[in-house]
C-alpha cells in the first residue's frame, strides 16, 4: 500500500494524513475485493523494516491500525469477511495485539473474503522462522512442504496477483516464498487514490496473462 507519504506531501499535509487516507482506501478495497469474489486479500500494512521510521510515525501507524480495526470490525463481520494476520505479531504493542485478536475472534467463522493483514511482516523473517520451526519439529533435511506449512501464511494458497502501487518496481521483502509464480502488476496510482476501478483494471490485466509456471 505504497504512496501514502507522497500523497500527503503533494497536498502539503503531514505523512500521517496520507496514512489516514490510506486506511479509507483499505476500506473500499476490502469491500470491492469481497464483492468481486476474491478469496484472499493480503495487505502489506507494516513491514519489519518500517520500525526504522521516526517513532512519531510508527506510533501513529499503530494507533491508526488499532482504531481502524475497532471501527471496522462490525462492518467486516457484516460482510462475511474473515480477518487473519501474518508477521511477527507477538512483537506488536499489546493494545494492537488485543484489538487484532478480538477482530480475528469475532470474524473467525465467516466464510467470505479472507483479509490477511501483514503486520511487522518480513518475507525473509517468515522463511527463517519457518526453517527454525522445522528444525524444532525434528527435521534434519528440510523440504519445500516443511517451509510452506510453517510460514505464517500456512493454509492459504500462494497469491496469483501482486499489485504494487505508486509506481515502485520493488518487492520490499513481501511474501518472498509465496510469490514465486505470482503475476506482478505495477500501477502509478498512489495508495490513497486506489479505487475499485484500479482493482478491476489490475484483475483484467491479470486475466490476459498466460501463466506457465515454468512449463511450456
Ligand atoms: C506505505 O506508504 C504505507 C505504509 C507503511 C502504511 C500502510 C498503512 C495504512 C494504509 C494504515 C491502515 C492499515 C490498515 C490495514 C487498517 P509510504 O508511507 O511508504 O508512502 P511513501 O512511499 O509515499 O513515503
PDB file of C-alpha atoms and ligand atoms in Angstrom:
ATOM      1  CA  UNK A   1       0.000   0.000   0.000  1.00  0.00           C
ATOM      2  CA  UNK A   2       2.720   2.377  -1.123  1.00  0.00           C
ATOM      3  CA  UNK A   3       2.442   6.110  -1.670  1.00  0.00           C
ATOM      4  CA  UNK A   4       0.687   7.421   1.441  1.00  0.00           C
ATOM      5  CA  UNK A   5       3.562   9.758   2.305  1.00  0.00           C
ATOM      6  CA  UNK A   6       3.860  11.154  -1.226  1.00  0.00           C
ATOM      7  CA  UNK A   7       0.107  11.618  -1.454  1.00  0.00           C
ATOM      8  CA  UNK A   8       0.171  13.732   1.717  1.00  0.00           C
ATOM      9  CA  UNK A   9       3.256  15.707   0.660  1.00  0.00           C
ATOM     10  CA  UNK A  10       1.643  16.619  -2.664  1.00  0.00           C
ATOM     11  CA  UNK A  11      -1.204  18.162  -0.706  1.00  0.00           C
ATOM     12  CA  UNK A  12       1.114  19.866   1.785  1.00  0.00           C
ATOM     13  CA  UNK A  13      -0.047  17.696   4.696  1.00  0.00           C
ATOM     14  CA  UNK A  14       1.912  15.639   7.240  1.00  0.00           C
ATOM     15  CA  UNK A  15       2.578  11.992   6.352  1.00  0.00           C
ATOM     16  CA  UNK A  16       0.081  10.620   8.850  1.00  0.00           C
ATOM     17  CA  UNK A  17      -2.674  12.369   6.913  1.00  0.00           C
ATOM     18  CA  UNK A  18      -1.700  10.146   3.973  1.00  0.00           C
ATOM     19  CA  UNK A  19      -1.887   7.044   6.157  1.00  0.00           C
ATOM     20  CA  UNK A  20      -5.381   8.062   7.297  1.00  0.00           C
ATOM     21  CA  UNK A  21      -6.448   8.434   3.683  1.00  0.00           C
ATOM     22  CA  UNK A  22      -4.749   5.063   3.098  1.00  0.00           C
ATOM     23  CA  UNK A  23      -6.991   3.492   5.728  1.00  0.00           C
ATOM     24  CA  UNK A  24     -10.017   4.742   3.752  1.00  0.00           C
ATOM     25  CA  UNK A  25      -8.605   3.087   0.622  1.00  0.00           C
ATOM     26  CA  UNK A  26      -8.282  -0.134   2.633  1.00  0.00           C
ATOM     27  CA  UNK A  27     -11.966   0.084   3.495  1.00  0.00           C
ATOM     28  CA  UNK A  28     -13.141   0.493  -0.106  1.00  0.00           C
ATOM     29  CA  UNK A  29     -10.679  -2.067  -1.498  1.00  0.00           C
ATOM     30  CA  UNK A  30     -11.743  -4.709   1.029  1.00  0.00           C
ATOM     31  CA  UNK A  31     -15.366  -4.144   0.122  1.00  0.00           C
ATOM     32  CA  UNK A  32     -14.622  -4.319  -3.620  1.00  0.00           C
ATOM     33  CA  UNK A  33     -12.488  -7.453  -3.227  1.00  0.00           C
ATOM     34  CA  UNK A  34     -15.297  -9.192  -1.350  1.00  0.00           C
ATOM     35  CA  UNK A  35     -17.852  -8.225  -3.988  1.00  0.00           C
ATOM     36  CA  UNK A  36     -15.562  -9.363  -6.830  1.00  0.00           C
ATOM     37  CA  UNK A  37     -15.285 -12.807  -5.260  1.00  0.00           C
ATOM     38  CA  UNK A  38     -11.584 -12.660  -4.404  1.00  0.00           C
ATOM     39  CA  UNK A  39     -10.742 -15.399  -1.901  1.00  0.00           C
ATOM     40  CA  UNK A  40      -7.758 -13.879  -0.115  1.00  0.00           C
ATOM     41  CA  UNK A  41      -6.552 -10.283   0.028  1.00  0.00           C
ATOM     42  CA  UNK A  42      -3.221  -9.722   1.760  1.00  0.00           C
ATOM     43  CA  UNK A  43      -2.397  -6.121   2.604  1.00  0.00           C
ATOM     44  CA  UNK A  44       1.154  -5.127   3.495  1.00  0.00           C
ATOM     45  CA  UNK A  45       0.340  -2.738   6.325  1.00  0.00           C
ATOM     46  CA  UNK A  46       3.617  -2.671   8.272  1.00  0.00           C
ATOM     47  CA  UNK A  47       6.955  -4.277   7.458  1.00  0.00           C
ATOM     48  CA  UNK A  48       9.690  -5.325   9.881  1.00  0.00           C
ATOM     49  CA  UNK A  49      11.759  -2.519   8.302  1.00  0.00           C
ATOM     50  CA  UNK A  50       9.077   0.122   8.944  1.00  0.00           C
ATOM     51  CA  UNK A  51      10.326   0.344  12.560  1.00  0.00           C
ATOM     52  CA  UNK A  52      13.232   2.359  11.077  1.00  0.00           C
ATOM     53  CA  UNK A  53      10.827   5.289  10.582  1.00  0.00           C
ATOM     54  CA  UNK A  54      10.613   8.071  13.194  1.00  0.00           C
ATOM     55  CA  UNK A  55       8.821   6.971  16.353  1.00  0.00           C
ATOM     56  CA  UNK A  56       6.123   9.598  15.811  1.00  0.00           C
ATOM     57  CA  UNK A  57       5.171   7.874  12.545  1.00  0.00           C
ATOM     58  CA  UNK A  58       5.362   4.261  13.820  1.00  0.00           C
ATOM     59  CA  UNK A  59       3.282   5.209  16.892  1.00  0.00           C
ATOM     60  CA  UNK A  60       0.735   6.998  14.738  1.00  0.00           C
ATOM     61  CA  UNK A  61       0.523   3.969  12.415  1.00  0.00           C
ATOM     62  CA  UNK A  62      -0.034   1.578  15.342  1.00  0.00           C
ATOM     63  CA  UNK A  63      -2.741   3.909  16.692  1.00  0.00           C
ATOM     64  CA  UNK A  64      -4.396   4.130  13.286  1.00  0.00           C
ATOM     65  CA  UNK A  65      -4.354   0.381  12.914  1.00  0.00           C
ATOM     66  CA  UNK A  66      -5.957  -0.139  16.329  1.00  0.00           C
ATOM     67  CA  UNK A  67      -8.617   2.496  15.704  1.00  0.00           C
ATOM     68  CA  UNK A  68      -9.385   1.187  12.206  1.00  0.00           C
ATOM     69  CA  UNK A  69      -9.787  -2.369  13.476  1.00  0.00           C
ATOM     70  CA  UNK A  70     -12.057  -1.206  16.279  1.00  0.00           C
ATOM     71  CA  UNK A  71     -14.155   0.931  13.935  1.00  0.00           C
ATOM     72  CA  UNK A  72     -14.429  -1.587  11.083  1.00  0.00           C
ATOM     73  CA  UNK A  73     -14.941  -4.921  12.806  1.00  0.00           C
ATOM     74  CA  UNK A  74     -18.742  -4.772  12.727  1.00  0.00           C
ATOM     75  CA  UNK A  75     -18.756  -3.899   9.030  1.00  0.00           C
ATOM     76  CA  UNK A  76     -16.205  -6.631   8.255  1.00  0.00           C
ATOM     77  CA  UNK A  77     -18.328  -9.139  10.119  1.00  0.00           C
ATOM     78  CA  UNK A  78     -21.486  -7.999   8.366  1.00  0.00           C
ATOM     79  CA  UNK A  79     -19.748  -8.510   5.009  1.00  0.00           C
ATOM     80  CA  UNK A  80     -18.725 -12.073   5.958  1.00  0.00           C
ATOM     81  CA  UNK A  81     -15.005 -11.133   5.926  1.00  0.00           C
ATOM     82  CA  UNK A  82     -12.621 -13.258   7.965  1.00  0.00           C
ATOM     83  CA  UNK A  83      -9.622 -11.429   9.390  1.00  0.00           C
ATOM     84  CA  UNK A  84      -6.180 -13.001   9.692  1.00  0.00           C
ATOM     85  CA  UNK A  85      -2.770 -11.544  10.413  1.00  0.00           C
ATOM     86  CA  UNK A  86       0.707 -12.609   9.350  1.00  0.00           C
ATOM     87  CA  UNK A  87       4.111 -11.480  10.591  1.00  0.00           C
ATOM     88  CA  UNK A  88       5.808 -11.334  13.974  1.00  0.00           C
ATOM     89  CA  UNK A  89       2.562 -10.414  15.702  1.00  0.00           C
ATOM     90  CA  UNK A  90       3.971 -11.125  19.179  1.00  0.00           C
ATOM     91  CA  UNK A  91       6.307  -8.105  18.770  1.00  0.00           C
ATOM     92  CA  UNK A  92       3.471  -5.616  18.179  1.00  0.00           C
ATOM     93  CA  UNK A  93       2.307  -3.344  21.021  1.00  0.00           C
ATOM     94  CA  UNK A  94      -0.031  -5.151  23.416  1.00  0.00           C
ATOM     95  CA  UNK A  95      -3.027  -2.904  22.691  1.00  0.00           C
ATOM     96  CA  UNK A  96      -2.733  -3.567  18.934  1.00  0.00           C
ATOM     97  CA  UNK A  97      -2.479  -7.315  19.576  1.00  0.00           C
ATOM     98  CA  UNK A  98      -5.550  -7.201  21.799  1.00  0.00           C
ATOM     99  CA  UNK A  99      -7.615  -5.398  19.165  1.00  0.00           C
ATOM    100  CA  UNK A 100      -6.356  -7.732  16.441  1.00  0.00           C
ATOM    101  CA  UNK A 101      -7.163 -10.820  18.490  1.00  0.00           C
ATOM    102  CA  UNK A 102     -10.659  -9.501  19.166  1.00  0.00           C
ATOM    103  CA  UNK A 103     -11.313  -8.932  15.432  1.00  0.00           C
ATOM    104  CA  UNK A 104      -9.878 -12.319  14.470  1.00  0.00           C
ATOM    105  CA  UNK A 105     -12.122 -13.959  17.084  1.00  0.00           C
ATOM    106  CA  UNK A 106     -15.279 -12.100  16.051  1.00  0.00           C
ATOM    107  CA  UNK A 107     -14.827 -12.919  12.358  1.00  0.00           C
ATOM    108  CA  UNK A 108     -13.445 -16.455  12.843  1.00  0.00           C
ATOM    109  CA  UNK A 109     -16.406 -18.384  11.416  1.00  0.00           C
ATOM    110  CA  UNK A 110     -17.027 -16.126   8.398  1.00  0.00           C
ATOM    111  CA  UNK A 111     -16.799 -17.811   5.008  1.00  0.00           C
ATOM    112  CA  UNK A 112     -16.261 -14.888   2.606  1.00  0.00           C
ATOM    113  CA  UNK A 113     -13.111 -12.950   1.776  1.00  0.00           C
ATOM    114  CA  UNK A 114     -10.070 -13.670   3.942  1.00  0.00           C
ATOM    115  CA  UNK A 115      -8.492 -10.328   4.776  1.00  0.00           C
ATOM    116  CA  UNK A 116      -4.918 -11.080   5.671  1.00  0.00           C
ATOM    117  CA  UNK A 117      -3.009  -8.208   7.284  1.00  0.00           C
ATOM    118  CA  UNK A 118       0.771  -8.334   7.033  1.00  0.00           C
ATOM    119  CA  UNK A 119       1.926  -6.621  10.219  1.00  0.00           C
ATOM    120  CA  UNK A 120       5.503  -6.432  11.411  1.00  0.00           C
ATOM    121  CA  UNK A 121       5.968  -8.710   8.410  1.00  0.00           C
ATOM    122  CA  UNK A 122       9.154  -9.531   6.515  1.00  0.00           C
ATOM    123  CA  UNK A 123       9.448 -12.263   3.891  1.00  0.00           C
ATOM    124  CA  UNK A 124      12.975 -13.246   4.929  1.00  0.00           C
ATOM    125  CA  UNK A 125      11.990 -13.391   8.598  1.00  0.00           C
ATOM    126  CA  UNK A 126       8.959 -15.520   7.677  1.00  0.00           C
ATOM    127  CA  UNK A 127      11.217 -18.016   5.860  1.00  0.00           C
ATOM    128  CA  UNK A 128      13.769 -18.008   8.713  1.00  0.00           C
ATOM    129  CA  UNK A 129      11.050 -18.594  11.315  1.00  0.00           C
ATOM    130  CA  UNK A 130       9.665 -21.452   9.182  1.00  0.00           C
ATOM    131  CA  UNK A 131      13.103 -23.072   8.857  1.00  0.00           C
ATOM    132  CA  UNK A 132      13.717 -22.794  12.615  1.00  0.00           C
ATOM    133  CA  UNK A 133      10.263 -24.206  13.359  1.00  0.00           C
ATOM    134  CA  UNK A 134      11.012 -27.172  11.043  1.00  0.00           C
ATOM    135  CA  UNK A 135      14.292 -27.819  12.890  1.00  0.00           C
ATOM    136  CA  UNK A 136      12.444 -27.693  16.235  1.00  0.00           C
ATOM    137  CA  UNK A 137      10.000 -30.238  14.811  1.00  0.00           C
ATOM    138  CA  UNK A 138      12.987 -32.573  14.378  1.00  0.00           C
ATOM    139  CA  UNK A 139      13.596 -32.122  10.632  1.00  0.00           C
ATOM    140  CA  UNK A 140      17.194 -32.698   9.529  1.00  0.00           C
ATOM    141  CA  UNK A 141      16.543 -32.252   5.842  1.00  0.00           C
ATOM    142  CA  UNK A 142      14.045 -29.513   5.117  1.00  0.00           C
ATOM    143  CA  UNK A 143      11.602 -29.975   2.233  1.00  0.00           C
ATOM    144  CA  UNK A 144       9.516 -27.296   0.478  1.00  0.00           C
ATOM    145  CA  UNK A 145       6.447 -28.618   2.276  1.00  0.00           C
ATOM    146  CA  UNK A 146       8.103 -28.058   5.693  1.00  0.00           C
ATOM    147  CA  UNK A 147       8.634 -24.398   4.858  1.00  0.00           C
ATOM    148  CA  UNK A 148       5.130 -23.887   3.413  1.00  0.00           C
ATOM    149  CA  UNK A 149       3.342 -25.343   6.406  1.00  0.00           C
ATOM    150  CA  UNK A 150       5.442 -23.360   8.897  1.00  0.00           C
ATOM    151  CA  UNK A 151       5.108 -19.974   7.181  1.00  0.00           C
ATOM    152  CA  UNK A 152       2.635 -17.546   8.718  1.00  0.00           C
ATOM    153  CA  UNK A 153       0.549 -17.977   5.545  1.00  0.00           C
ATOM    154  CA  UNK A 154       0.098 -21.728   6.184  1.00  0.00           C
ATOM    155  CA  UNK A 155      -3.233 -22.900   4.806  1.00  0.00           C
ATOM    156  CA  UNK A 156      -3.571 -20.002   2.334  1.00  0.00           C
ATOM    157  CA  UNK A 157      -2.918 -20.515  -1.359  1.00  0.00           C
ATOM    158  CA  UNK A 158       0.012 -18.609  -2.889  1.00  0.00           C
ATOM    159  CA  UNK A 159      -1.001 -15.238  -4.354  1.00  0.00           C
ATOM    160  CA  UNK A 160      -1.914 -15.157  -8.046  1.00  0.00           C
ATOM    161  CA  UNK A 161      -1.567 -11.412  -8.389  1.00  0.00           C
ATOM    162  CA  UNK A 162       0.719  -8.920  -6.667  1.00  0.00           C
ATOM    163  CA  UNK A 163      -0.322  -5.278  -7.020  1.00  0.00           C
ATOM    164  CA  UNK A 164       2.284  -2.632  -6.307  1.00  0.00           C
ATOM    165  CA  UNK A 165       1.030   0.933  -6.063  1.00  0.00           C
ATOM    166  CA  UNK A 166       2.904   4.239  -6.509  1.00  0.00           C
ATOM    167  CA  UNK A 167       4.931   3.001  -9.476  1.00  0.00           C
ATOM    168  CA  UNK A 168       7.656   1.265  -7.464  1.00  0.00           C
ATOM    169  CA  UNK A 169       9.297  -1.785  -9.063  1.00  0.00           C
ATOM    170  CA  UNK A 170      10.352  -3.486  -5.829  1.00  0.00           C
ATOM    171  CA  UNK A 171       9.229  -6.443  -3.770  1.00  0.00           C
ATOM    172  CA  UNK A 172      10.270  -4.877  -0.426  1.00  0.00           C
ATOM    173  CA  UNK A 173      10.525  -8.177   1.476  1.00  0.00           C
ATOM    174  CA  UNK A 174       6.892  -9.096   0.818  1.00  0.00           C
ATOM    175  CA  UNK A 175       5.843 -12.788   0.786  1.00  0.00           C
ATOM    176  CA  UNK A 176       9.160 -13.772  -0.818  1.00  0.00           C
ATOM    177  CA  UNK A 177       8.490 -17.514  -0.749  1.00  0.00           C
ATOM    178  CA  UNK A 178       4.822 -17.307  -1.660  1.00  0.00           C
ATOM    179  CA  UNK A 179       5.129 -15.039  -4.733  1.00  0.00           C
ATOM    180  CA  UNK A 180       7.372 -17.459  -6.675  1.00  0.00           C
ATOM    181  CA  UNK A 181       4.841 -17.542  -9.548  1.00  0.00           C
ATOM    182  CA  UNK A 182       2.688 -14.500  -8.775  1.00  0.00           C
ATOM    183  CA  UNK A 183       1.873 -12.142 -11.634  1.00  0.00           C
ATOM    184  CA  UNK A 184       3.111  -8.629 -10.844  1.00  0.00           C
ATOM    185  CA  UNK A 185       1.085  -5.537 -11.684  1.00  0.00           C
ATOM    186  CA  UNK A 186       2.568  -2.091 -11.086  1.00  0.00           C
ATOM    187  CA  UNK A 187       0.322   0.962 -11.105  1.00  0.00           C
ATOM    188  CA  UNK A 188       1.433   4.600 -10.721  1.00  0.00           C
ATOM    189  CA  UNK A 189      -1.642   5.288  -8.559  1.00  0.00           C
ATOM    190  CA  UNK A 190      -0.737   6.276  -5.001  1.00  0.00           C
ATOM    191  CA  UNK A 191      -2.394   4.007  -2.439  1.00  0.00           C
ATOM    192  CA  UNK A 192      -4.860   6.622  -1.028  1.00  0.00           C
ATOM    193  CA  UNK A 193      -6.168   7.149  -4.590  1.00  0.00           C
ATOM    194  CA  UNK A 194      -6.589   3.411  -5.235  1.00  0.00           C
ATOM    195  CA  UNK A 195     -10.232   2.709  -6.057  1.00  0.00           C
ATOM    196  CA  UNK A 196     -12.408  -0.208  -7.141  1.00  0.00           C
ATOM    197  CA  UNK A 197     -11.750   0.647 -10.819  1.00  0.00           C
ATOM    198  CA  UNK A 198      -7.987   0.279 -10.241  1.00  0.00           C
ATOM    199  CA  UNK A 199      -8.522  -3.127  -8.673  1.00  0.00           C
ATOM    200  CA  UNK A 200     -10.708  -4.137 -11.604  1.00  0.00           C
ATOM    201  CA  UNK A 201      -8.063  -2.871 -14.086  1.00  0.00           C
ATOM    202  CA  UNK A 202      -5.417  -4.956 -12.314  1.00  0.00           C
ATOM    203  CA  UNK A 203      -7.607  -8.069 -12.453  1.00  0.00           C
ATOM    204  CA  UNK A 204      -8.454  -7.538 -16.143  1.00  0.00           C
ATOM    205  CA  UNK A 205      -4.754  -7.160 -16.895  1.00  0.00           C
ATOM    206  CA  UNK A 206      -4.022 -10.343 -14.914  1.00  0.00           C
ATOM    207  CA  UNK A 207      -6.698 -12.242 -16.842  1.00  0.00           C
ATOM    208  CA  UNK A 208      -4.816 -11.558 -20.098  1.00  0.00           C
ATOM    209  CA  UNK A 209      -1.594 -13.106 -18.815  1.00  0.00           C
ATOM    210  CA  UNK A 210      -0.532 -16.556 -19.868  1.00  0.00           C
ATOM    211  CA  UNK A 211       0.653 -18.452 -16.806  1.00  0.00           C
ATOM    212  CA  UNK A 212       3.025 -21.307 -17.479  1.00  0.00           C
ATOM    213  CA  UNK A 213       4.522 -21.951 -14.035  1.00  0.00           C
ATOM    214  CA  UNK A 214       7.847 -22.734 -15.657  1.00  0.00           C
ATOM    215  CA  UNK A 215       6.299 -25.185 -18.180  1.00  0.00           C
ATOM    216  CA  UNK A 216       5.506 -24.621 -21.850  1.00  0.00           C
TER     217      UNK A 216
HETATM  218  C1  LIG B   1       3.440   2.786   2.719  1.00  0.00           C
HETATM  219  O1  LIG B   1       3.411   4.115   2.219  1.00  0.00           O
HETATM  220  C2  LIG B   1       2.398   2.598   3.703  1.00  0.00           C
HETATM  221  C3  LIG B   1       2.585   2.164   4.981  1.00  0.00           C
HETATM  222  C4  LIG B   1       3.906   1.825   5.522  1.00  0.00           C
HETATM  223  C5  LIG B   1       1.451   2.062   5.923  1.00  0.00           C
HETATM  224  C6  LIG B   1       0.183   1.481   5.399  1.00  0.00           C
HETATM  225  C7  LIG B   1      -0.826   1.590   6.446  1.00  0.00           C
HETATM  226  C8  LIG B   1      -2.102   2.002   6.294  1.00  0.00           C
HETATM  227  C9  LIG B   1      -2.715   2.310   4.988  1.00  0.00           C
HETATM  228  C10 LIG B   1      -2.900   2.181   7.554  1.00  0.00           C
HETATM  229  C11 LIG B   1      -4.134   1.409   7.694  1.00  0.00           C
HETATM  230  C12 LIG B   1      -3.964  -0.034   7.508  1.00  0.00           C
HETATM  231  C13 LIG B   1      -4.922  -0.919   7.826  1.00  0.00           C
HETATM  232  C14 LIG B   1      -4.733  -2.339   7.449  1.00  0.00           C
HETATM  233  C15 LIG B   1      -6.141  -0.545   8.530  1.00  0.00           C
HETATM  234  P1  LIG B   1       4.645   5.087   2.482  1.00  0.00           P
HETATM  235  O2  LIG B   1       4.488   5.704   3.832  1.00  0.00           O
HETATM  236  O3  LIG B   1       5.916   4.315   2.327  1.00  0.00           O
HETATM  237  O4  LIG B   1       4.486   6.150   1.386  1.00  0.00           O
HETATM  238  P2  LIG B   1       5.661   6.875   0.568  1.00  0.00           P
HETATM  239  O5  LIG B   1       6.414   5.806  -0.157  1.00  0.00           O
HETATM  240  O6  LIG B   1       4.919   7.781  -0.350  1.00  0.00           O
HETATM  241  O7  LIG B   1       6.510   7.618   1.566  1.00  0.00           O
END
